[in-house]
Short mmCIF file of C-alpha atoms and ligand atoms in Angstrom, two decimals:
data_model
loop_
_atom_site.label_atom_id
_atom_site.label_comp_id
_atom_site.label_asym_id
_atom_site.label_seq_id
_atom_site.Cartn_x
_atom_site.Cartn_y
_atom_site.Cartn_z
CA MET E 1 1.11 -16.95 35.47
CA THR E 2 2.74 -19.34 37.81
CA GLU E 3 6.33 -19.29 38.13
CA ASN E 4 6.47 -22.87 36.68
CA SER E 5 4.09 -22.12 33.71
CA LYS E 6 5.78 -22.48 30.38
CA LEU E 7 7.31 -19.33 28.77
CA ALA E 8 6.03 -18.51 25.05
CA GLU E 9 8.58 -18.96 22.16
CA ILE E 10 7.14 -16.36 20.05
CA GLY E 11 4.60 -13.62 20.76
CA VAL E 12 2.38 -11.60 18.43
CA VAL E 13 0.97 -8.06 18.87
CA GLY E 14 -1.91 -6.95 17.04
CA LEU E 15 -4.78 -9.58 16.48
CA ALA E 16 -6.55 -8.42 13.60
CA VAL E 17 -7.11 -10.91 10.80
CA MET E 18 -3.55 -11.28 9.89
CA GLY E 19 -2.05 -11.30 13.29
CA SER E 20 -4.81 -14.05 14.69
CA ASN E 21 -4.10 -16.19 11.69
CA LEU E 22 -0.23 -16.09 12.36
CA ALA E 23 -0.81 -16.84 16.00
CA ARG E 24 -2.97 -19.56 15.04
CA ASN E 25 -0.49 -20.99 12.44
CA PHE E 26 2.25 -20.79 15.08
CA ALA E 27 0.25 -22.73 17.68
CA HIS E 28 -0.64 -25.45 15.19
CA LYS E 29 2.83 -25.92 14.54
CA GLY E 30 3.47 -26.73 18.36
CA HIS E 31 4.51 -23.50 19.66
CA THR E 32 3.52 -21.64 22.55
CA VAL E 33 2.21 -18.17 21.68
CA ALA E 34 1.77 -15.23 23.27
CA VAL E 35 -0.81 -12.82 22.08
CA TYR E 36 -1.46 -9.09 22.91
CA ASN E 37 -3.73 -6.71 21.36
CA ARG E 38 -4.53 -3.21 22.20
CA SER E 39 -8.18 -3.79 22.74
CA PHE E 40 -8.59 -7.00 24.79
CA SER E 41 -11.78 -7.91 22.96
CA LYS E 42 -9.89 -9.18 20.29
CA THR E 43 -7.50 -11.25 22.25
CA GLN E 44 -10.66 -12.49 23.84
CA ALA E 45 -12.26 -13.31 20.51
CA LEU E 46 -9.13 -15.26 19.58
CA MET E 47 -9.02 -17.37 22.81
CA ASP E 48 -12.79 -18.23 22.77
CA ASN E 49 -12.87 -19.05 19.06
CA HIS E 50 -9.39 -20.60 18.68
CA GLY E 51 -8.05 -21.05 21.91
CA SER E 52 -8.20 -24.52 21.72
CA GLU E 53 -6.18 -25.06 18.69
CA GLY E 54 -2.95 -24.93 20.44
CA THR E 55 -1.30 -23.17 23.55
CA PHE E 56 -1.84 -19.81 23.63
CA ILE E 57 -0.75 -17.08 26.65
CA PRO E 58 -3.35 -14.17 26.35
CA SER E 59 -2.04 -10.89 28.20
CA GLU E 60 -4.14 -7.90 29.03
CA THR E 61 -1.01 -5.65 29.13
CA ILE E 62 2.02 -5.34 26.94
CA GLU E 63 4.15 -5.67 30.17
CA GLU E 64 2.55 -8.96 30.92
CA PHE E 65 3.08 -9.99 27.51
CA VAL E 66 6.89 -9.33 27.41
CA ALA E 67 7.12 -11.41 30.67
CA SER E 68 5.14 -14.61 29.27
CA LEU E 69 8.26 -14.77 26.54
CA GLU E 70 11.06 -16.59 26.89
CA LYS E 71 14.71 -15.13 26.05
CA PRO E 72 15.87 -13.95 23.86
CA ARG E 73 12.12 -12.64 23.39
CA ARG E 74 10.64 -12.70 20.28
CA ALA E 75 7.50 -10.72 19.22
CA ILE E 76 5.99 -10.07 15.98
CA ILE E 77 3.98 -6.91 15.40
CA MET E 78 0.89 -7.32 13.07
CA VAL E 79 -0.67 -3.73 13.54
CA GLN E 80 -1.39 -0.98 10.91
CA ALA E 81 1.83 0.38 8.91
CA GLY E 82 2.83 4.05 9.83
CA PRO E 83 2.44 5.63 13.47
CA ALA E 84 0.64 2.89 15.04
CA THR E 85 3.67 0.11 14.12
CA ASP E 86 6.07 2.91 15.75
CA ALA E 87 3.79 3.11 18.98
CA VAL E 88 3.93 -0.45 19.46
CA ILE E 89 7.76 -0.92 18.60
CA ASN E 90 8.24 1.81 21.42
CA GLN E 91 6.05 -0.16 24.05
CA LEU E 92 7.92 -3.22 23.30
CA ALA E 93 11.16 -1.63 23.72
CA ASP E 94 10.16 -0.26 26.89
CA ALA E 95 9.45 -3.32 28.35
CA MET E 96 12.03 -5.63 26.63
CA GLU E 97 15.62 -6.22 27.66
CA GLU E 98 19.16 -6.35 25.31
CA GLY E 99 19.00 -8.92 23.07
CA ASP E 100 15.46 -9.50 22.43
CA ILE E 101 13.92 -9.27 19.10
CA ILE E 102 11.29 -7.27 17.51
CA ILE E 103 9.86 -8.07 14.23
CA ASP E 104 7.53 -5.66 12.41
CA GLY E 105 5.50 -8.35 10.08
CA GLY E 106 3.13 -5.75 8.80
CA ASN E 107 3.69 -3.82 5.36
CA SER E 108 5.90 -1.28 6.51
CA LEU E 109 7.76 1.15 4.05
CA TYR E 110 11.40 -0.25 4.00
CA THR E 111 12.83 3.73 4.88
CA ASP E 112 10.60 3.13 8.11
CA THR E 113 12.42 -0.23 8.55
CA ILE E 114 15.72 1.32 8.03
CA ARG E 115 15.36 3.90 10.78
CA ARG E 116 13.49 1.78 13.22
CA GLU E 117 16.47 -0.58 13.07
CA LYS E 118 18.84 1.91 13.83
CA GLU E 119 16.75 3.35 16.59
CA ILE E 120 16.14 -0.05 17.79
CA ALA E 121 19.90 -1.14 17.68
CA GLU E 122 20.56 2.08 19.68
CA ARG E 123 18.70 0.69 22.63
CA GLY E 124 20.70 -2.60 22.68
CA LEU E 125 17.62 -4.56 21.06
CA ASN E 126 17.61 -6.29 17.66
CA PHE E 127 14.76 -4.92 14.95
CA VAL E 128 13.49 -7.17 12.19
CA GLY E 129 11.41 -5.89 9.18
CA ALA E 130 9.49 -8.95 7.60
CA GLY E 131 7.50 -8.76 4.55
CA ILE E 132 4.93 -11.42 4.95
CA SER E 133 2.99 -12.42 1.92
CA GLY E 134 -0.17 -14.75 1.25
CA GLY E 135 -3.16 -12.44 2.91
CA GLU E 136 -5.28 -14.17 5.29
CA GLU E 137 -5.12 -17.75 4.27
CA GLY E 138 -1.34 -17.65 3.97
CA ALA E 139 -0.96 -16.37 7.33
CA LEU E 140 -2.71 -19.20 8.81
CA ASN E 141 -1.54 -22.01 6.59
CA GLY E 142 1.80 -20.87 5.21
CA PRO E 143 2.98 -17.39 4.11
CA ALA E 144 5.95 -16.47 2.28
CA ILE E 145 8.04 -14.55 4.58
CA MET E 146 10.88 -12.20 3.72
CA PRO E 147 12.95 -10.80 6.93
CA GLY E 148 15.26 -8.52 6.84
CA GLY E 149 17.42 -7.27 9.90
CA PRO E 150 20.75 -8.63 11.32
CA ALA E 151 22.20 -11.69 10.56
CA LYS E 152 22.22 -13.00 13.88
CA SER E 153 18.39 -12.29 14.73
CA TRP E 154 17.91 -14.66 11.51
CA GLU E 155 19.63 -17.41 13.62
CA ALA E 156 17.27 -16.84 16.58
CA LEU E 157 14.30 -16.53 14.33
CA GLY E 158 14.83 -18.48 11.36
CA PRO E 159 13.60 -22.17 12.69
CA LEU E 160 10.75 -20.52 13.87
CA LEU E 161 9.46 -18.81 10.88
CA GLU E 162 10.51 -21.72 8.91
CA SER E 163 8.22 -23.89 10.75
CA ILE E 164 5.09 -21.72 9.70
CA ALA E 165 6.25 -20.98 6.13
CA ALA E 166 4.66 -22.22 3.30
CA ASN E 167 6.88 -25.34 1.71
CA VAL E 168 7.55 -26.33 -1.72
CA ASP E 169 9.14 -29.36 -2.34
CA GLY E 170 10.78 -29.81 0.98
CA THR E 171 11.99 -25.85 0.78
CA PRO E 172 10.48 -23.60 3.23
CA CYS E 173 9.48 -20.26 1.91
CA VAL E 174 11.10 -18.19 3.96
CA THR E 175 15.14 -17.16 4.18
CA HIS E 176 16.97 -14.08 5.69
CA ILE E 177 16.72 -11.92 2.48
CA GLY E 178 19.30 -8.93 3.75
CA PRO E 179 20.07 -6.38 6.58
CA ASP E 180 17.58 -3.60 7.61
CA GLY E 181 14.94 -2.79 5.23
CA ALA E 182 15.78 -5.57 2.65
CA GLY E 183 13.01 -7.76 3.50
CA HIS E 184 10.39 -4.87 3.42
CA PHE E 185 11.99 -3.64 0.23
CA VAL E 186 11.34 -7.21 -1.44
CA LYS E 187 7.97 -7.55 -0.38
CA MET E 188 7.23 -4.16 -1.35
CA VAL E 189 8.66 -4.93 -4.76
CA HIS E 190 6.67 -8.68 -4.52
CA ASN E 191 3.26 -6.29 -4.14
CA GLY E 192 4.24 -4.35 -7.24
CA ILE E 193 4.91 -7.22 -9.31
CA GLU E 194 1.65 -8.69 -8.17
CA TYR E 195 -0.25 -5.43 -9.30
CA ALA E 196 1.27 -5.95 -12.72
CA ASP E 197 0.47 -9.42 -12.87
CA MET E 198 -3.02 -8.75 -12.20
CA GLN E 199 -3.52 -6.13 -14.42
CA VAL E 200 -1.87 -8.27 -17.45
CA ILE E 201 -4.77 -11.00 -16.37
CA GLY E 202 -7.24 -7.98 -16.52
CA GLU E 203 -6.26 -6.84 -20.13
CA ALA E 204 -6.46 -10.43 -21.06
CA TYR E 205 -10.13 -10.64 -19.40
CA GLN E 206 -11.03 -7.15 -21.32
CA LEU E 207 -9.95 -8.59 -24.71
CA LEU E 208 -11.50 -11.74 -24.32
CA ARG E 209 -14.83 -10.18 -22.94
CA TYR E 210 -14.98 -7.18 -25.23
CA GLY E 211 -13.13 -8.14 -28.29
CA ALA E 212 -13.83 -11.65 -28.68
CA GLY E 213 -17.29 -11.47 -27.43
CA MET E 214 -16.83 -14.27 -24.87
CA THR E 215 -19.02 -14.65 -21.51
CA PRO E 216 -17.35 -14.63 -18.17
CA ALA E 217 -18.09 -18.44 -17.79
CA GLU E 218 -16.38 -19.10 -21.07
CA ILE E 219 -13.46 -16.90 -20.23
CA SER E 220 -13.42 -18.73 -16.57
CA GLU E 221 -12.83 -22.10 -18.67
CA THR E 222 -10.28 -20.44 -21.04
CA PHE E 223 -8.21 -19.18 -17.80
CA LYS E 224 -8.53 -22.89 -16.41
CA THR E 225 -7.14 -24.31 -19.44
CA TRP E 226 -4.19 -21.56 -19.24
CA ASN E 227 -3.68 -22.49 -15.73
CA GLU E 228 -2.33 -25.93 -17.04
CA GLY E 229 0.69 -24.59 -18.77
CA ASP E 230 3.20 -22.06 -18.72
CA LEU E 231 0.85 -19.44 -16.92
CA ASP E 232 0.02 -21.92 -13.86
CA SER E 233 -0.26 -19.76 -11.00
CA TYR E 234 -2.37 -18.97 -8.01
CA LEU E 235 -3.77 -15.63 -9.66
CA ILE E 236 -4.74 -17.48 -12.87
CA GLU E 237 -6.29 -19.79 -10.81
CA ILE E 238 -8.31 -17.79 -8.67
CA THR E 239 -9.12 -15.49 -11.64
CA ALA E 240 -10.94 -18.68 -13.27
CA GLU E 241 -12.86 -18.83 -9.72
CA VAL E 242 -14.02 -15.17 -9.69
CA LEU E 243 -15.17 -15.36 -13.44
CA SER E 244 -17.14 -18.63 -12.87
CA GLN E 245 -19.05 -17.00 -9.83
CA VAL E 246 -22.78 -16.10 -10.21
CA ASP E 247 -24.33 -13.47 -8.22
CA ALA E 248 -27.24 -14.79 -6.27
CA GLU E 249 -29.22 -11.86 -5.87
CA THR E 250 -29.37 -11.11 -9.82
CA GLY E 251 -28.62 -14.20 -11.32
CA LYS E 252 -25.72 -12.22 -13.52
CA PRO E 253 -21.93 -13.20 -13.60
CA LEU E 254 -20.49 -11.43 -10.33
CA ILE E 255 -18.00 -9.71 -12.19
CA ASP E 256 -20.79 -7.80 -13.99
CA VAL E 257 -22.29 -6.30 -10.42
CA ILE E 258 -18.73 -5.42 -9.26
CA VAL E 259 -18.15 -1.62 -9.58
CA ASP E 260 -15.06 -1.35 -11.90
CA ALA E 261 -12.98 0.83 -9.42
CA ALA E 262 -9.85 -0.97 -8.39
CA GLY E 263 -8.69 -0.32 -4.62
CA GLN E 264 -5.14 -0.38 -3.44
CA LYS E 265 -3.35 0.09 -0.20
CA GLY E 266 -0.02 1.79 -1.38
CA THR E 267 2.49 -0.85 -1.50
CA GLY E 268 2.38 -0.52 -5.63
CA ARG E 269 2.85 2.98 -5.64
CA TRP E 270 5.78 2.76 -3.13
CA THR E 271 7.25 0.37 -5.76
CA VAL E 272 7.18 2.86 -8.41
CA LYS E 273 8.20 5.67 -6.21
CA ALA E 274 11.29 3.85 -5.11
CA ALA E 275 12.02 2.88 -9.06
CA LEU E 276 11.90 6.53 -9.97
CA ASP E 277 14.32 7.24 -7.18
CA LEU E 278 16.55 4.26 -8.30
CA GLY E 279 16.11 5.35 -11.84
CA ILE E 280 14.86 1.80 -12.82
CA PRO E 281 11.85 1.35 -15.42
CA VAL E 282 9.46 -0.65 -13.89
CA THR E 283 6.93 0.27 -16.60
CA GLY E 284 4.39 -2.64 -16.13
CA ILE E 285 4.00 -1.96 -12.29
CA GLY E 286 3.68 1.65 -13.02
CA GLU E 287 0.85 1.26 -15.47
CA ALA E 288 -0.75 -1.02 -13.32
CA VAL E 289 -0.71 1.41 -10.59
CA PHE E 290 -2.03 4.14 -12.79
CA ALA E 291 -4.82 1.65 -14.34
CA ARG E 292 -6.32 1.42 -10.82
CA ALA E 293 -6.21 5.03 -10.15
CA LEU E 294 -7.74 5.63 -13.58
CA SER E 295 -10.37 3.29 -12.78
CA GLY E 296 -11.46 4.97 -9.63
CA ALA E 297 -11.35 8.27 -10.96
CA SER E 298 -15.08 8.09 -10.94
CA ALA E 299 -15.91 11.79 -11.66
CA GLN E 300 -13.57 11.92 -14.84
CA ARG E 301 -14.92 8.53 -16.11
CA ALA E 302 -18.25 9.71 -15.69
CA ALA E 303 -17.42 12.77 -17.86
CA THR E 304 -15.32 10.97 -20.45
CA VAL E 305 -17.47 7.67 -21.18
CA GLY E 306 -19.25 7.99 -24.56
CA ASN E 307 -18.02 11.55 -24.73
CA LEU E 308 -14.62 11.32 -26.41
CA PRO E 309 -14.02 10.25 -30.02
CA SER E 310 -12.92 7.03 -30.80
CA GLY E 311 -11.91 7.36 -34.21
CA GLU E 312 -12.67 4.35 -36.68
CA LEU E 313 -13.17 1.35 -34.70
CA THR E 314 -13.49 -1.98 -36.15
CA THR E 315 -14.18 -5.42 -34.84
CA LEU E 316 -12.20 -8.53 -34.91
CA GLU E 317 -14.44 -10.37 -37.20
CA SER E 318 -14.21 -7.49 -39.66
CA LEU E 319 -10.45 -8.01 -39.30
CA GLY E 320 -10.42 -11.65 -40.33
CA VAL E 321 -9.31 -12.55 -36.86
CA ASP E 322 -10.11 -16.11 -35.96
CA LYS E 323 -11.39 -16.28 -32.55
CA ALA E 324 -9.62 -19.61 -31.31
CA THR E 325 -6.20 -17.91 -32.88
CA PHE E 326 -6.79 -14.64 -30.89
CA VAL E 327 -7.52 -16.22 -27.58
CA GLU E 328 -4.03 -17.95 -27.99
CA ASP E 329 -2.50 -14.70 -29.12
CA VAL E 330 -3.75 -12.94 -26.08
CA ARG E 331 -2.24 -15.87 -23.80
CA ARG E 332 0.92 -15.33 -25.23
CA ALA E 333 0.52 -11.53 -25.06
CA LEU E 334 -0.11 -12.15 -21.36
CA TYR E 335 2.74 -14.15 -20.84
CA ALA E 336 5.23 -11.84 -22.60
CA SER E 337 4.09 -8.80 -20.68
CA LYS E 338 4.20 -10.93 -17.42
CA LEU E 339 7.49 -11.75 -18.29
CA VAL E 340 8.51 -7.96 -18.55
CA ALA E 341 7.14 -6.96 -15.64
CA TYR E 342 8.80 -9.73 -13.29
CA ALA E 343 12.21 -8.71 -15.42
CA GLN E 344 11.87 -5.08 -14.22
CA GLY E 345 10.64 -6.18 -10.89
CA PHE E 346 13.78 -8.03 -10.06
CA ASP E 347 15.86 -5.29 -11.86
CA GLU E 348 14.61 -2.86 -9.13
CA ILE E 349 15.52 -5.53 -6.49
CA LYS E 350 18.97 -5.88 -7.94
CA ALA E 351 19.24 -1.91 -7.92
CA GLY E 352 17.88 -1.63 -4.45
CA SER E 353 20.04 -4.23 -3.25
CA ALA E 354 23.12 -2.34 -4.64
CA GLU E 355 22.28 1.03 -3.44
CA TYR E 356 21.62 -0.16 0.38
CA ASN E 357 24.50 -2.93 0.45
CA TRP E 358 21.81 -5.53 1.21
CA GLY E 359 23.41 -8.35 -0.97
CA VAL E 360 20.19 -9.91 -1.46
CA ASP E 361 20.48 -13.15 -3.97
CA PRO E 362 17.70 -13.06 -6.28
CA ARG E 363 17.72 -16.85 -6.45
CA ASP E 364 16.44 -16.52 -2.88
CA LEU E 365 13.17 -14.50 -3.78
CA ALA E 366 12.64 -16.87 -7.13
CA THR E 367 12.66 -19.91 -4.29
CA ILE E 368 10.49 -18.42 -1.73
CA TRP E 369 8.03 -16.66 -4.05
CA ARG E 370 7.21 -20.31 -5.21
CA GLY E 371 4.62 -20.74 -2.31
CA GLY E 372 2.51 -18.96 0.11
CA CYS E 373 2.56 -15.68 -1.80
CA ILE E 374 0.01 -14.00 -3.92
CA ILE E 375 2.43 -14.49 -7.06
CA ARG E 376 3.38 -18.08 -6.68
CA ALA E 377 3.76 -19.73 -9.72
CA LYS E 378 5.33 -22.55 -11.71
CA PHE E 379 7.08 -19.90 -13.49
CA LEU E 380 9.16 -18.51 -10.75
CA ASN E 381 11.13 -22.10 -10.91
CA ARG E 382 12.38 -20.79 -14.49
CA ILE E 383 13.45 -17.51 -12.92
CA ARG E 384 15.34 -19.47 -10.24
CA GLU E 385 17.14 -21.50 -13.00
CA ALA E 386 17.78 -18.11 -15.02
CA TYR E 387 19.70 -16.68 -11.85
CA ASP E 388 21.32 -20.01 -11.45
CA THR E 389 22.66 -20.24 -14.90
CA ASN E 390 23.60 -16.52 -14.62
CA PRO E 391 23.22 -14.81 -11.47
CA ASP E 392 24.50 -11.42 -13.18
CA VAL E 393 22.27 -11.63 -16.33
CA GLU E 394 21.60 -8.03 -17.40
CA SER E 395 17.63 -8.84 -17.81
CA LEU E 396 15.85 -11.88 -17.06
CA LEU E 397 14.91 -11.39 -20.48
CA LEU E 398 18.11 -12.58 -21.98
CA ASP E 399 18.15 -15.81 -20.15
CA PRO E 400 18.21 -18.25 -22.57
CA TYR E 401 15.04 -19.99 -21.56
CA PHE E 402 13.08 -16.80 -21.43
CA LYS E 403 14.65 -16.10 -24.89
CA GLY E 404 13.53 -18.96 -26.47
CA GLU E 405 9.95 -18.39 -24.87
CA LEU E 406 10.41 -14.90 -26.36
CA GLU E 407 10.78 -15.73 -29.82
CA GLY E 408 7.60 -18.06 -29.68
CA LEU E 409 5.50 -14.97 -27.90
CA VAL E 410 6.58 -11.59 -29.59
CA ASP E 411 4.62 -12.27 -33.00
CA SER E 412 1.28 -12.68 -31.24
CA TRP E 413 2.31 -10.11 -28.54
CA ARG E 414 2.71 -7.51 -31.58
CA ARG E 415 -0.71 -8.65 -33.32
CA VAL E 416 -2.41 -8.27 -29.84
CA VAL E 417 -1.58 -5.12 -29.34
CA ILE E 418 -2.43 -4.01 -33.06
CA ALA E 419 -5.79 -5.49 -32.68
CA ALA E 420 -6.26 -4.09 -29.37
CA THR E 421 -5.76 -0.58 -30.69
CA GLN E 422 -7.83 -1.16 -33.56
CA ILE E 423 -10.78 -2.25 -31.45
CA GLY E 424 -10.22 0.60 -29.01
CA GLN E 425 -10.03 -1.60 -26.00
CA PRO E 426 -7.13 -0.21 -23.41
CA ILE E 427 -4.05 -2.41 -22.78
CA PRO E 428 -1.73 -0.14 -20.92
CA VAL E 429 0.48 -2.84 -19.42
CA PHE E 430 0.37 -5.04 -22.69
CA ALA E 431 1.44 -2.16 -25.12
CA SER E 432 3.92 -0.52 -22.34
CA SER E 433 5.69 -3.64 -22.08
CA LEU E 434 6.03 -4.24 -25.79
CA SER E 435 7.42 -0.74 -26.18
CA TYR E 436 9.81 -1.15 -23.20
CA TYR E 437 11.06 -4.93 -25.05
CA ASP E 438 11.46 -2.82 -28.30
CA SER E 439 13.50 0.00 -26.44
CA LEU E 440 15.92 -2.73 -25.01
CA ARG E 441 16.14 -4.19 -28.56
CA ALA E 442 16.63 -0.58 -30.52
CA GLU E 443 20.14 0.15 -31.94
CA ARG E 444 19.28 3.74 -31.72
CA LEU E 445 16.72 5.44 -29.17
CA PRO E 446 15.52 8.91 -29.34
CA ALA E 447 17.75 10.02 -26.76
CA ALA E 448 20.30 11.25 -29.12
CA LEU E 449 17.38 13.99 -30.08
CA ILE E 450 16.98 14.62 -26.41
CA GLN E 451 20.79 15.23 -25.81
CA GLY E 452 20.72 17.44 -28.77
CA GLN E 453 17.51 19.40 -27.33
CA ARG E 454 19.16 19.62 -23.65
CA ASP E 455 22.20 20.93 -25.44
CA PHE E 456 20.37 23.69 -27.07
CA PHE E 457 18.24 25.19 -24.68
CA GLY E 458 20.31 24.45 -21.45
CA ALA E 459 23.95 23.78 -22.60
CA HIS E 460 23.83 20.39 -21.02
CA THR E 461 26.30 19.06 -23.33
CA TYR E 462 26.44 15.57 -25.06
CA LYS E 463 28.91 12.69 -26.08
CA ARG E 464 29.70 11.74 -29.50
CA VAL E 465 29.63 7.99 -30.78
CA ASP E 466 32.87 8.80 -32.56
CA LYS E 467 35.51 10.30 -29.88
CA GLU E 468 35.69 10.72 -26.05
CA GLY E 469 35.08 13.75 -24.51
CA THR E 470 32.12 15.94 -23.63
CA PHE E 471 30.83 18.47 -26.36
CA HIS E 472 28.38 21.49 -26.76
CA THR E 473 27.36 23.12 -30.03
CA LEU E 474 27.20 26.93 -30.05
CA TRP E 475 23.31 26.92 -31.14
CA SER E 476 22.92 30.61 -30.73
CA GLY E 477 26.21 31.56 -32.24
CA ASP E 478 27.94 30.08 -35.51
CA ARG E 479 26.79 26.66 -34.51
CA THR E 480 30.18 25.13 -34.58
CA GLU E 481 31.02 22.47 -31.70
CA ILE E 482 33.38 23.03 -28.74
CA GLU E 483 34.60 20.39 -26.37
CA ALA E 484 32.84 21.53 -22.87
P1 ATR X 501 -6.29 -5.40 9.54
O1 ATR X 501 -6.35 -4.79 8.19
O2 ATR X 501 -6.17 -7.11 9.31
O3 ATR X 501 -7.96 -5.23 10.08
P2 ATR X 501 -4.72 -3.36 10.54
O4 ATR X 501 -5.92 -2.55 10.14
O5 ATR X 501 -3.65 -3.74 9.58
O6 ATR X 501 -5.51 -5.11 10.42
O7 ATR X 501 -4.36 -3.60 11.77
C1 ATR X 501 -5.50 -3.40 12.96
C2 ATR X 501 -4.56 -3.67 14.26
O8 ATR X 501 -3.73 -2.69 14.49
C3 ATR X 501 -5.60 -3.85 15.36
O9 ATR X 501 -5.15 -5.13 16.13
C4 ATR X 501 -5.34 -2.59 16.24
O10 ATR X 501 -5.60 -2.77 17.50
P3 ATR X 501 -7.15 -2.75 18.28
O11 ATR X 501 -7.93 -3.77 17.86
O12 ATR X 501 -7.10 -2.12 19.52
O13 ATR X 501 -7.67 -1.58 17.18
C5 ATR X 501 -3.95 -2.56 15.92
N1 ATR X 501 -3.42 -1.03 16.21
C6 ATR X 501 -4.09 0.04 15.28
N2 ATR X 501 -3.65 1.03 15.83
C7 ATR X 501 -2.77 0.97 17.04
C8 ATR X 501 -1.96 1.79 18.33
N3 ATR X 501 -1.81 2.96 18.08
N4 ATR X 501 -1.60 0.97 18.87
C9 ATR X 501 -1.76 -0.65 19.03
N5 ATR X 501 -2.21 -1.18 18.22
C10 ATR X 501 -2.94 -0.49 17.30
#
């Protein structure tokens, strides 16, 4: 580089698919982008294939890369989560100066982000953990971005990120989520919700295919219709695409030649683990993660398929269920279960924000998730309106709009859970979401009995409904009650 050459406004480290697409996105928006990858071949490939799309400054060493950035230097890391991210953060921090900003745009665990921010702050640098959603396509054309880290870093980063983020009705799909790990936490829960959303769509498909006996092509058409209503979303749209695809080799629907074992990279599991620690029931996400695990348990499935008693099963026909009514009932069951999963996900974000003092505003998420990310959907406008009406609503399900929706859904939801059970088709999220819903509605829960049992075997005491205090029954004595 000559002394007069232009410095880069932003740098990207890690030029695998996500990183190179993000770098190209910055370049397309007119920014000068410094690029670096551990092995230069990826940098070279980016320059060869896309170098003419904008202004890139490629570097072979991290020192050269850092020197090519204007101050305060801003570098986004897009490498594998875990040790690789730590390694790159340290290399950058060694080469950078006070006030520079390191952004981790990978799928890092939020507790790692909290730790890294502390470590980096001690070295006089700024660290921002930013969740980036939208896959390869989003990274290239406009992702949803969830940056955490200090507010002052947002001032330096905001305009840059806004320029590459997706945009809905003039609003960019990026905002400062909160300090340290807030961005990655929220991205994690976003992915967890995505798991549940995909699973409820899968359960609807299962029922239409193996309950109503529809072909993938017919179901694809059904999903296209659904995409015009309340369920209008990216995931429903791509579901219709996947189901209409025919395998060139066999002429069969592609869905029938894909092995039914779902993969996962871990963010769904993290969402559930964090929820367990926070004590927040995210049953929809949990069942979705377990459903993927079960689908991949090939040895167990090989042993159990056709080898466990089904009990007496019936068909929709013999139940006298009209097909068109059933299809509409399934749509409603999907909608209701999805509502539960989102309500639970937002509960987890609320709890995480309270635990770590992040001050996350749920309206921001409903706003930025409307575009760019995998769970983008019309429905998120409704969630934003719900939090606009009452930011402290105890559950999204209580929002007047959603409550009204549930009124029109719940009968269908119950019918679907009953029918699926009678025909022997698995619907883990439909069924558990309904149970969660009924638990929320229940005047009395069996928890009273659990308290009785706990008091019996462990003298764990209980509270009474009719007076203050903590009580214990002398179970192994004369069974009188004492105040504990
Ligand atoms: P993708 O899934 O999109 O392929 P990934 O596996 O999350 O991406 O990340 C791969 C990137 O991390 C690559 O840029 C890789 O660099 P190389 O091309 O040199 O392999 C980078 N990466 C992995 N481990 C790294 C490390 N310890 N130091 C630096 N970069 C590393």
